[in-house]
Coordinates of C-alpha atoms in Angstrom, one line a residue:
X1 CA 0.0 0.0 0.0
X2 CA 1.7 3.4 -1.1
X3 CA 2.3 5.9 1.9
X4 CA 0.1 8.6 -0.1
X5 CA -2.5 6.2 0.2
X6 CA -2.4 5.4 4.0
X7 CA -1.6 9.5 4.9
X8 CA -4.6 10.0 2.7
X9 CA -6.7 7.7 4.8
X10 CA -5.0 9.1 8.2
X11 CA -5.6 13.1 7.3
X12 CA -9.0 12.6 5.5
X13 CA -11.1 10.0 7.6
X14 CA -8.9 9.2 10.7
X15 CA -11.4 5.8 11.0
X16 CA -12.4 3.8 8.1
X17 CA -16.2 3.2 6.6
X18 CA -18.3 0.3 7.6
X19 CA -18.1 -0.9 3.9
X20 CA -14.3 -1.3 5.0
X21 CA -14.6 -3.2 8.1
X22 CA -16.9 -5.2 6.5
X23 CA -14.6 -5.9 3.7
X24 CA -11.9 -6.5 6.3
X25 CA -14.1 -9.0 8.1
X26 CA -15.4 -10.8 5.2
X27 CA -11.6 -11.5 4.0
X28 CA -11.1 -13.6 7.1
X29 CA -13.0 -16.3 8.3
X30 CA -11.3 -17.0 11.2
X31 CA -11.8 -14.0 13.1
X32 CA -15.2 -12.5 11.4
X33 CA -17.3 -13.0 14.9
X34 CA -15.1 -10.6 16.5
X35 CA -17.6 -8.0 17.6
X36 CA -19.8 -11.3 19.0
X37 CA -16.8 -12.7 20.9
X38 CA -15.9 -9.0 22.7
X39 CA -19.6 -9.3 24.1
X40 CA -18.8 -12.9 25.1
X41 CA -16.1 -11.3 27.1
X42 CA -18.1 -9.1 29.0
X43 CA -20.9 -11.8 30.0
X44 CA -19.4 -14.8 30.0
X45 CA -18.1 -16.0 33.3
X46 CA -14.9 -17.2 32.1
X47 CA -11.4 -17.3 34.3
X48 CA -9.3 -14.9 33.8
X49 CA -7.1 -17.3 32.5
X50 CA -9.6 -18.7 29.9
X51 CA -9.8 -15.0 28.7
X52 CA -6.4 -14.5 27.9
X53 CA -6.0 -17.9 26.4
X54 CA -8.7 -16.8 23.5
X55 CA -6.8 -13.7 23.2
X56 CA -3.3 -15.5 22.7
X57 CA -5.7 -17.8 20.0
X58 CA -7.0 -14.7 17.9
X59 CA -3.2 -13.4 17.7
X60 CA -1.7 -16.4 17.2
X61 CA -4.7 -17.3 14.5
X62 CA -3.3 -13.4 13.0
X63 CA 0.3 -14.3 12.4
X64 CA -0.8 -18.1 10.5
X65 CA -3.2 -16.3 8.4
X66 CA -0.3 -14.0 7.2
X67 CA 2.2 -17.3 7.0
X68 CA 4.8 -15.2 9.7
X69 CA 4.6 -19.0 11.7
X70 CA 2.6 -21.5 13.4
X71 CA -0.6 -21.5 15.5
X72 CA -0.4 -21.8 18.8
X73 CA -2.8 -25.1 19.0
X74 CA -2.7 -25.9 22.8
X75 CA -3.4 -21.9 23.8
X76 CA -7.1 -22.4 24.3
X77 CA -6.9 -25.6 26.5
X78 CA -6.2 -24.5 30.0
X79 CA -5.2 -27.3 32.1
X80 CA -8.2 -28.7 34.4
X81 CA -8.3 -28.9 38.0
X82 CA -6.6 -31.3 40.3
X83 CA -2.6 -31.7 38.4
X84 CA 0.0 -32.1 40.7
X85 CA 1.4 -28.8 43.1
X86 CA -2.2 -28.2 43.3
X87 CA -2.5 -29.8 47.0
X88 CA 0.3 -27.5 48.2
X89 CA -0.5 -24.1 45.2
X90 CA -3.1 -22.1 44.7
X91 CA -5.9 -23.5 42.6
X92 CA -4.7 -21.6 39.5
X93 CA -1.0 -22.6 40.3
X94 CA -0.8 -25.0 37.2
X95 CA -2.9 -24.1 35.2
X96 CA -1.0 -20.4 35.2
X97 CA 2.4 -23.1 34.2
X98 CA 1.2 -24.1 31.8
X99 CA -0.1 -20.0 30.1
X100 CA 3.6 -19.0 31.0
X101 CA 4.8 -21.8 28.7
X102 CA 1.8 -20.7 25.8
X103 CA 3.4 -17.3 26.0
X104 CA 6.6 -18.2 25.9
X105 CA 6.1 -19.8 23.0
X106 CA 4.2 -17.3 21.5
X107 CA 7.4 -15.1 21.5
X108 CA 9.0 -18.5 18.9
X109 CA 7.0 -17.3 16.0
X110 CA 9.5 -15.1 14.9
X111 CA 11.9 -17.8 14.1
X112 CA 10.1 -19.4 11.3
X113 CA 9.3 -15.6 9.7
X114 CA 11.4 -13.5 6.7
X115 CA 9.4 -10.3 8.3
X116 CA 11.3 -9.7 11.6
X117 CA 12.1 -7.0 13.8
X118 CA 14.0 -4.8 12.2
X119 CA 14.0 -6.0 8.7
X120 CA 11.0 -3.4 7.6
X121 CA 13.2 -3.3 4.4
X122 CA 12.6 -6.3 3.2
X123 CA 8.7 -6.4 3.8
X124 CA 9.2 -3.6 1.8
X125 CA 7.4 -1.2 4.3
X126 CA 8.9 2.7 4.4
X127 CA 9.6 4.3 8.4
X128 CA 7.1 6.6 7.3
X129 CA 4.6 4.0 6.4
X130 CA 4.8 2.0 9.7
X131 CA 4.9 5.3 11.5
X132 CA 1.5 6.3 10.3
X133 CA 0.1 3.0 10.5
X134 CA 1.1 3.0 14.3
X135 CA -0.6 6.5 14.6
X136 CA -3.4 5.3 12.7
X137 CA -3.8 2.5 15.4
X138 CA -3.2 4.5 18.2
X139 CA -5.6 6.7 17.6
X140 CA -8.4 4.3 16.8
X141 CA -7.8 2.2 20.5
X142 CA -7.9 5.8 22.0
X143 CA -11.5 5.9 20.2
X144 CA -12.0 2.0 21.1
X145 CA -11.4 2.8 24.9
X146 CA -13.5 6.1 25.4
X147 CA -16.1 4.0 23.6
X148 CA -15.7 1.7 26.7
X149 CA -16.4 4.1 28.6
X150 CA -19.5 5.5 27.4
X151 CA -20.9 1.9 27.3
X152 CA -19.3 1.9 31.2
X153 CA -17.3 -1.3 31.2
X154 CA -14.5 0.9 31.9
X155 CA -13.6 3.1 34.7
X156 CA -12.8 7.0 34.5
X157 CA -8.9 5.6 36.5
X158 CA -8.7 3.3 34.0
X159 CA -9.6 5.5 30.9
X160 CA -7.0 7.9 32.1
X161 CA -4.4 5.6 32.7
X162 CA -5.2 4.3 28.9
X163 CA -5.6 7.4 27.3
X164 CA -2.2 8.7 28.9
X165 CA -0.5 5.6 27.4
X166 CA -2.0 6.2 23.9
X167 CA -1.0 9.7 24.5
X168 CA 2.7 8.9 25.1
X169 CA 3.2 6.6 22.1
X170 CA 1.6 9.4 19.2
X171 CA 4.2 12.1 20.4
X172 CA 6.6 9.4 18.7
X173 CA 5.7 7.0 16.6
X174 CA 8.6 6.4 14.7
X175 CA 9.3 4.0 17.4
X176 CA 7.6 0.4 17.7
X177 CA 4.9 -0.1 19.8
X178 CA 5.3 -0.7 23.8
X179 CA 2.6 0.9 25.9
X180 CA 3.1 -2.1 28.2
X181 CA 5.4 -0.6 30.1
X182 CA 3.9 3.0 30.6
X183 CA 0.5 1.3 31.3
X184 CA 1.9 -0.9 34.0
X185 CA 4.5 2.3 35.2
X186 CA 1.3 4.3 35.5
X187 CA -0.8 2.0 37.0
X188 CA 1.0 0.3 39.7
X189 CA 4.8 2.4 40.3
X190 CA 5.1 5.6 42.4
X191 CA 6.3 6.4 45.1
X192 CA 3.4 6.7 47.2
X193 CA 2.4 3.1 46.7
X194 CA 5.6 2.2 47.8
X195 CA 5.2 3.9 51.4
X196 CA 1.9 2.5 51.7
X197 CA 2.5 -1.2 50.9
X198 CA 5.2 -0.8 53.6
X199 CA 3.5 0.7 55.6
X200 CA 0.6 -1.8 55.4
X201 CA 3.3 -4.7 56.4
X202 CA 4.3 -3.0 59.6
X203 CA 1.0 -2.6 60.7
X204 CA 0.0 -6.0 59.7
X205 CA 3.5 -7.4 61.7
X206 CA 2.8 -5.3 64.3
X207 CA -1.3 -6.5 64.6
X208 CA -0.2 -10.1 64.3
X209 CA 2.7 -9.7 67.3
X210 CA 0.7 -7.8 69.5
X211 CA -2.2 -10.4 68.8
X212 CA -0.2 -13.1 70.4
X213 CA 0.6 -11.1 73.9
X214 CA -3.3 -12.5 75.4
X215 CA -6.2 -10.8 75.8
X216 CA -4.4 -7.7 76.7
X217 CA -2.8 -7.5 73.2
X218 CA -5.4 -8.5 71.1
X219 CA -7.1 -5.7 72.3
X220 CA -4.3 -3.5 71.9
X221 CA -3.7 -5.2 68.1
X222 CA -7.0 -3.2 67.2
X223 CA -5.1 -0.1 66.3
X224 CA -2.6 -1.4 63.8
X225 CA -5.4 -3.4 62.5
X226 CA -7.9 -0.6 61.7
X227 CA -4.5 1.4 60.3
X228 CA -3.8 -1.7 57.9
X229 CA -7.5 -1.6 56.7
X230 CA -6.9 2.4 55.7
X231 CA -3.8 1.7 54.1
X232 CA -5.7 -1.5 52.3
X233 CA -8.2 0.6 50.6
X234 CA -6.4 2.6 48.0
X235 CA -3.8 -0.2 47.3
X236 CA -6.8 -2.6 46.4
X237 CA -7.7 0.5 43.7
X238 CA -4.6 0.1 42.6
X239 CA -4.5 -3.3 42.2
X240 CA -7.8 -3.5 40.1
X241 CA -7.3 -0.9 37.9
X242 CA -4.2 -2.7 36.9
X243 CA -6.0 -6.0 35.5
X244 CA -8.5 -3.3 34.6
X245 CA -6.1 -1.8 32.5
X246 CA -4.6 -4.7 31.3
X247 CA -7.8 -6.6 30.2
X248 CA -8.7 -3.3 28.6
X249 CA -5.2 -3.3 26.6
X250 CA -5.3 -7.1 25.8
X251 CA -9.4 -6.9 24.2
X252 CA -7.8 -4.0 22.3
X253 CA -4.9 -5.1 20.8
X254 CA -7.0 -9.0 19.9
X255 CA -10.7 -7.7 19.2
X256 CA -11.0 -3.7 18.3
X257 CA -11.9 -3.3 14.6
X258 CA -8.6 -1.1 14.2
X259 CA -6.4 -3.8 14.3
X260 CA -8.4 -6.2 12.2
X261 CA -8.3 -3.3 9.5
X262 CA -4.8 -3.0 9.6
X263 CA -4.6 -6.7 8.2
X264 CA -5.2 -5.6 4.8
X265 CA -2.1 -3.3 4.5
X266 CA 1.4 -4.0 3.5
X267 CA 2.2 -2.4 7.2
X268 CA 0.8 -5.8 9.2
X269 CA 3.8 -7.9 8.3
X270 CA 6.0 -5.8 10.4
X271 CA 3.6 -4.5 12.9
X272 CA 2.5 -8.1 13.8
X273 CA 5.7 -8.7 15.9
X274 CA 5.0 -5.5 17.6
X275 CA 1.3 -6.3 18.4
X276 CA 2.2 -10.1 19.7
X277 CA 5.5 -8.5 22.2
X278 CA 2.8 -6.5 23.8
X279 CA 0.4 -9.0 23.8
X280 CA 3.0 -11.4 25.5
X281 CA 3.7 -8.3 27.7
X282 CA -0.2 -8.0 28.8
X283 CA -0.7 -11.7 29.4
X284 CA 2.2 -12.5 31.3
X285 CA 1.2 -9.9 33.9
X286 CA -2.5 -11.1 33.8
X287 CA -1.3 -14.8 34.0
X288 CA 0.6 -13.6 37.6
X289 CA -2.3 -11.8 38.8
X290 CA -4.7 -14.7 38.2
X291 CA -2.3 -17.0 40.5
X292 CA -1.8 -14.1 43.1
X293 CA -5.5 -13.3 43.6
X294 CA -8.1 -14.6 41.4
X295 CA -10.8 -13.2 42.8
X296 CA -9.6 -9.3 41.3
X297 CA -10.8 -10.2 37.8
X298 CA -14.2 -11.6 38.9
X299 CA -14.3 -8.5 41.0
X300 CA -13.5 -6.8 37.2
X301 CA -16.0 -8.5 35.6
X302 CA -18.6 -8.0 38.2
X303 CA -18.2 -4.2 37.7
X304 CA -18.3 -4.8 34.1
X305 CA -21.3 -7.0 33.6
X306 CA -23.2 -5.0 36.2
X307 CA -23.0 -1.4 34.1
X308 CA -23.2 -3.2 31.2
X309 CA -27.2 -4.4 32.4
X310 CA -27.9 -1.5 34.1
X311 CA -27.1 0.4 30.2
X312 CA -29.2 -1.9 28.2
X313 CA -32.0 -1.7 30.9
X314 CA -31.7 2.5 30.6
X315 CA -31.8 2.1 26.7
X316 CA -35.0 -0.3 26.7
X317 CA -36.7 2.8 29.3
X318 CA -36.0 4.8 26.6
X319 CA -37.1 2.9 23.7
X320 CA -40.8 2.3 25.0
X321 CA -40.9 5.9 25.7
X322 CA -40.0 6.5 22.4
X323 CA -42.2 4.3 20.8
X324 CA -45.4 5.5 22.9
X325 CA -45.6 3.2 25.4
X326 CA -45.0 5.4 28.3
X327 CA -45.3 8.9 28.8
X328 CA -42.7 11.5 30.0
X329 CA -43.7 10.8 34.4
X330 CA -43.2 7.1 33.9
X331 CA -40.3 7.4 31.8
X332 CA -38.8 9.3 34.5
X333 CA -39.8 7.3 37.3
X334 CA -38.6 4.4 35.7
X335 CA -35.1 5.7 34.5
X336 CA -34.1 7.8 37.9
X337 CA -33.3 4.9 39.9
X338 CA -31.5 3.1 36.9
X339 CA -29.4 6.3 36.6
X340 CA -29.0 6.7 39.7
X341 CA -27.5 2.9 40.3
X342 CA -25.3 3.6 36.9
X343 CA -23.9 6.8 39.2
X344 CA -23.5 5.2 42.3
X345 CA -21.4 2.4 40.6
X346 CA -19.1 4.6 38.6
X347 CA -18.3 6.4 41.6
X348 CA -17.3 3.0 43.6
X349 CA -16.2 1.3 40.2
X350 CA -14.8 -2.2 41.0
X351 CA -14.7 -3.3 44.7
X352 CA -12.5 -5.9 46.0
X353 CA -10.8 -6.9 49.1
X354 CA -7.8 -8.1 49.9
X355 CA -7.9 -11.4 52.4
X356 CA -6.5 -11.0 56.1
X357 CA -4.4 -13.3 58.1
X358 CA -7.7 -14.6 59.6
X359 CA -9.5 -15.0 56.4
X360 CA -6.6 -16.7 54.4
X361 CA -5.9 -19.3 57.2
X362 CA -9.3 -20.0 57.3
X363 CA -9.7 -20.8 54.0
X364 CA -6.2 -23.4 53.8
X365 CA -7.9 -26.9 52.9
X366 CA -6.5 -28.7 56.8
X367 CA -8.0 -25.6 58.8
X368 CA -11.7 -25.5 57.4
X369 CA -14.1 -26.1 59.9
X370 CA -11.8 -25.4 62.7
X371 CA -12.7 -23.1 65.7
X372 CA -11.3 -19.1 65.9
X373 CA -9.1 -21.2 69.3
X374 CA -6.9 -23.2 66.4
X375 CA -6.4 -19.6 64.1
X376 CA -5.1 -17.9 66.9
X377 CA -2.9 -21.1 68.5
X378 CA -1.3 -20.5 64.4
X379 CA -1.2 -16.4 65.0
X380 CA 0.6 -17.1 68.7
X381 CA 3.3 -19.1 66.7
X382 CA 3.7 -17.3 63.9
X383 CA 5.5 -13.9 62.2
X384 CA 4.8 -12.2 59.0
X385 CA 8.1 -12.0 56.8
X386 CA 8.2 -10.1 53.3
X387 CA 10.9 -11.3 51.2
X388 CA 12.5 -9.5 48.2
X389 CA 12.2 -10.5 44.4
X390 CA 14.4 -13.4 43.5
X391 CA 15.2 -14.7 47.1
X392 CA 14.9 -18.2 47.8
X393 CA 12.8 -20.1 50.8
X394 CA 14.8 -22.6 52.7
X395 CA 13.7 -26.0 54.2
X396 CA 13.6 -25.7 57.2
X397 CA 11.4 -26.7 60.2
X398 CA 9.0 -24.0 59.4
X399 CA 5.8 -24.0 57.7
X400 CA 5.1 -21.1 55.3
X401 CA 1.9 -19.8 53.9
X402 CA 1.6 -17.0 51.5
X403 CA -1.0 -14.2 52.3
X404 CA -0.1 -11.8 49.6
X405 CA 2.3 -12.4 46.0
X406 CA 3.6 -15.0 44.5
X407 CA 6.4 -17.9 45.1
X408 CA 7.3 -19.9 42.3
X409 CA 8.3 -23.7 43.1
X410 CA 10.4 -25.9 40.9
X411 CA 10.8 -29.8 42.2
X412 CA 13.0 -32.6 40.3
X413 CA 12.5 -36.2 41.6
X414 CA 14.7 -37.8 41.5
X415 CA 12.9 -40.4 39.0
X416 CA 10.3 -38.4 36.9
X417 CA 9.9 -35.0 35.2
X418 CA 10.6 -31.6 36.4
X419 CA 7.6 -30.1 38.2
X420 CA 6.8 -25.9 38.4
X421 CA 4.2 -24.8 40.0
X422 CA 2.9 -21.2 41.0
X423 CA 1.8 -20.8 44.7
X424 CA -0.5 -17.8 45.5
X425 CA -2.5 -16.4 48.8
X426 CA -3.6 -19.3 50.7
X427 CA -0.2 -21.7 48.8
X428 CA 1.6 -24.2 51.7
X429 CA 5.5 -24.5 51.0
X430 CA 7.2 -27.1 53.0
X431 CA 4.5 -28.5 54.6
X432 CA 6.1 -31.8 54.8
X433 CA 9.7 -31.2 55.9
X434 CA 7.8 -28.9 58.6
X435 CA 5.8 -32.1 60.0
X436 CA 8.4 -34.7 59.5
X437 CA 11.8 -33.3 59.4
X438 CA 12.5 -35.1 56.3
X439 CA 13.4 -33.3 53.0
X440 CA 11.5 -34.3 50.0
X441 CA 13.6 -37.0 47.7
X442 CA 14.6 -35.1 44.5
X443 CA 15.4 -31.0 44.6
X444 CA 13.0 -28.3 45.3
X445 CA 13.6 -25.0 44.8
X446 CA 11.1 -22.0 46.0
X447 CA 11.7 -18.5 44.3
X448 CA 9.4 -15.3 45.5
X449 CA 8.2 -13.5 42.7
X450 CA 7.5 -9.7 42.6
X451 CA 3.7 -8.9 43.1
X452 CA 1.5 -5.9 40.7
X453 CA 3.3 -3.5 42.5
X454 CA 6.7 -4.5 42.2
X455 CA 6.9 -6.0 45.9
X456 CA 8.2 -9.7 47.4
X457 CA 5.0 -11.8 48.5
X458 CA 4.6 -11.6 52.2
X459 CA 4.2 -15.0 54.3
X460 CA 3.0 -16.6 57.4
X461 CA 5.6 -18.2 59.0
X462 CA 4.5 -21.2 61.6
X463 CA 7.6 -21.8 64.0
X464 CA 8.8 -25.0 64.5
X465 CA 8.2 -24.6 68.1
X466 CA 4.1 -24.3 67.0
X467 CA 4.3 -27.1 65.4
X468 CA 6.1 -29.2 68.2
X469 CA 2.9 -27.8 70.5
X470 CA 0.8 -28.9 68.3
X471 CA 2.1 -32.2 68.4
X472 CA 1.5 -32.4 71.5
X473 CA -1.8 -31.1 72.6
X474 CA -2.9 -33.7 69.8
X475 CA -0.7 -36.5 71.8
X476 CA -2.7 -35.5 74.9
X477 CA -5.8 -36.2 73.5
X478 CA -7.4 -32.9 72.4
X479 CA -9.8 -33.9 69.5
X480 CA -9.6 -30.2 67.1
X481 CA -5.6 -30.5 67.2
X482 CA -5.9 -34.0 66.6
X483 CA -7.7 -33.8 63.7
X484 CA -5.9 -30.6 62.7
X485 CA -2.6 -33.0 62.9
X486 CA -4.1 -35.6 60.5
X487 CA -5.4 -33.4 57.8
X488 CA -1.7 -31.8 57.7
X489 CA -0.4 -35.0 57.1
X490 CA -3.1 -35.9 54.8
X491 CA -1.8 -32.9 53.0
X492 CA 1.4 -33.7 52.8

């Protein structure tokens, strides 16, 4: 395509007819449902995990249709429930394994491609032409997102944080495509998040120590605990207008019209690589999230599906008012609370809540159904650490269970394949060389991983002195420990 043609298209109509996205559509069978499967993604109640998978699927479907490699064909199966790790992980632990290898992969395609970074020459694509296409595109998700938000699947945090991005990457597009890393910069880096998420871990050590002085300090622990609550409510902002942000980015770059458009241009063999880094990029950090706390992205989609209704229940209103069926009192008695819930929901815009101590050993699979007397014997004997990306956990005599981030575990046996696995809030490490002093045949290795805001997960550290006590209160005969003793071994 000349570059007189493209400017022409850029200066004159910055977006393209209907009669072109048709035409674009029609060209390719495999992604001609694309406005149906971005409404999928808003109702359907799929994982997190099973959303990005479909995206990696449309952009790997991209690059076979334009011969630049081969298709991805395991990206849509996500592992099911109940692989190994998964006793000790969170429940999206393996199945999160097996996306990081997906998108690993992903990154292959460029070996079996002529176009490659960097080689625009031979695609025989001008700077200038890739330069406008990338404006072109730019331009068009900055339309794709603000049309987000007037349908209100997007908050204003999140539009601004988007639009910012877009922003940064028209003041030069000469260079290739990474919003990534201003999105994520601008969503989850500054210095104020910093104080605050250490903040939050003193208090949160400091609750948990004072908590296990007797009555006089739980009483006293009320204070740090009330502080950590403050401090929790703008960091859980944060952290949802990230995997806001990201699933905004991700839909954009795999369903918006713009980019299907740009298919039919000489520009797509060079921007493709572009378009899959970020896509890589995006899914990497959702894949993390999903194993840190899944519950965020149903907290997303809740928000999401919930505007969504409360739109198409405003435009029905106004439909039968415009059609006769109601006059101008009913049609405002029946739209004022509608608009009013649309209000009251943009102001709060996603709500989610990070898990406490209490809540997350609640929830571990040996605990459930076991009195508040057994949660504090594991508060008396236990500290809250945070570790730093990249160091390692030993194994020792103590039992560790992560409240917050992630740790990554890699075992060998010593007969059968290498195991990794992704341990999130609520993960057990070491559970067995905690209860039986005995290391594991074969080599394990435990990594912490950096959390959305940059951060080393923080963990619950039972003390091998706990464990002895408990031991031995369920040697003497007390029926709660001795059942709490068996299902840890069980678990094991």
């Amino acid at each position: 395509m000349p570059a007189q043609k493209l400017q022409q298209g850029l200066t004159g109509r910055l977006l393209p007819t209907a009669a072109d996205f048709a035409a674009a559509g029609s060209r390719r069978d495999d992604v001609s449902n694309i406005n149906n499967t971005a409404a999928e993604d808003v109702f359907a109640p799929d994982s997190m995990l099973d959303v990005v998978s479909k995206a990696l699927g449309r952009i790997s479907r991209m690059s076979v249709a334009l011969g630049t490699g081969v298709a991805v064909g395991a990206v849509a199966a996500a592992p099911a429930p109940g692989s190994p790790g998964r006793a000790e992980g969170s429940d999206a632990g393996d199945a999160a394994s097996s996306m990081r290898k997906l998108v690993k992969g992903s990154h292959g395609l460029e070996k079996t491609s002529s176009y490659g970074p960097g080689s625009v020459q031979s695609g025989g694509v001008s700077e200038e032409e890739l330069a406008d296409a990338r404006s072109w595109l730019l331009s068009g998700l900055k339309r794709y997102f603000h049309g987000k938000r007037m349908e209100g699947l997007l908050s204003a945090r999140g539009l601004r944080i988007l639009d910012a991005g877009c922003e940064v990457g028209l003041e030069d597009p000469s260079k290739p495509l990474r919003l990534w890393g201003n999105l994520s910069r601008d969503a989850t880096r500054s210095m104020l998040l910093r104080v605050l998420t250490m903040c939050l871990f003193v208090c949160r050590r400091a609750s948990v120590r004072m908590y296990a002085q007797g009555s006089l300090g739980r009483w006293l622990a009320y204070l740090p605990r009330v502080a950590a609550q403050m401090l929790q409510r703008p960091l859980n902002q944060v952290l949802l207008s990230s995997v806001e942000v990201a699933m905004e980015y991700l839909m954009g770059l795999t369903t918006s019209p713009y980019v299907e458009w740009l298919q039919d241009n000489d520009v797509w063999a060079v921007l493709i690589w572009e378009i899959q880094a970020e896509t890589s990029a995006v899914a990497q950090f959702l894949i993390d999230r999903e194993v840190e706390a899944p519950e965020r992205y149903s907290a997303v989609q809740s928000y999401r599906v919930a505007m969504a209704v409360l739109r198409q229940q405003r435009l029905f209103v106004e439909s039968l008012f415009e059609s006769g069926m109601l006059d101008t009192a009913e049609q405002s008695q029946l739209a004022h609370p509608i608009e009013a819930a649309e209000r009251r929901l943009e102001l709060l815009g996603p709500v989610w809540k990070a898990p406490s101590l209490g809540e997350v050993l609640r929830q571990l699979p040996f605990m459930r159904g076991q009195s508040q007397q057994v949660v504090d014997f594991f508060i008396k004997y236990g500290h809250l650490a945070m570790l730093s990306k990249g160091s390692r956990l030993s194994q020792d005599r103590q039992l560790y269970i992560v409240q917050s981030g992630i740790v990554k575990v890699s075992y060998t046996p010593d007969l059968g394949a290498h195991q990794e696995y992704f341990l999130g809030a609520g993960g057990v490490f070491n559970l067995y060389t905690a209860l039986t002093a005995e290391e594991l045949p074969g080599a394990t290795d435990a990594v912490a991983q950096g959390n959305a805001l940059g951060k080393g997960p923080v963990l619950f550290c039972l003390s091998a002195k706990g464990l002895r006590h408990l031991s031995a209160l369920a040697t003497a005969g007390d029926p709660a420990y001795q059942q709490l003793e068996l299902d840890m071994h069980r678990l094991a």
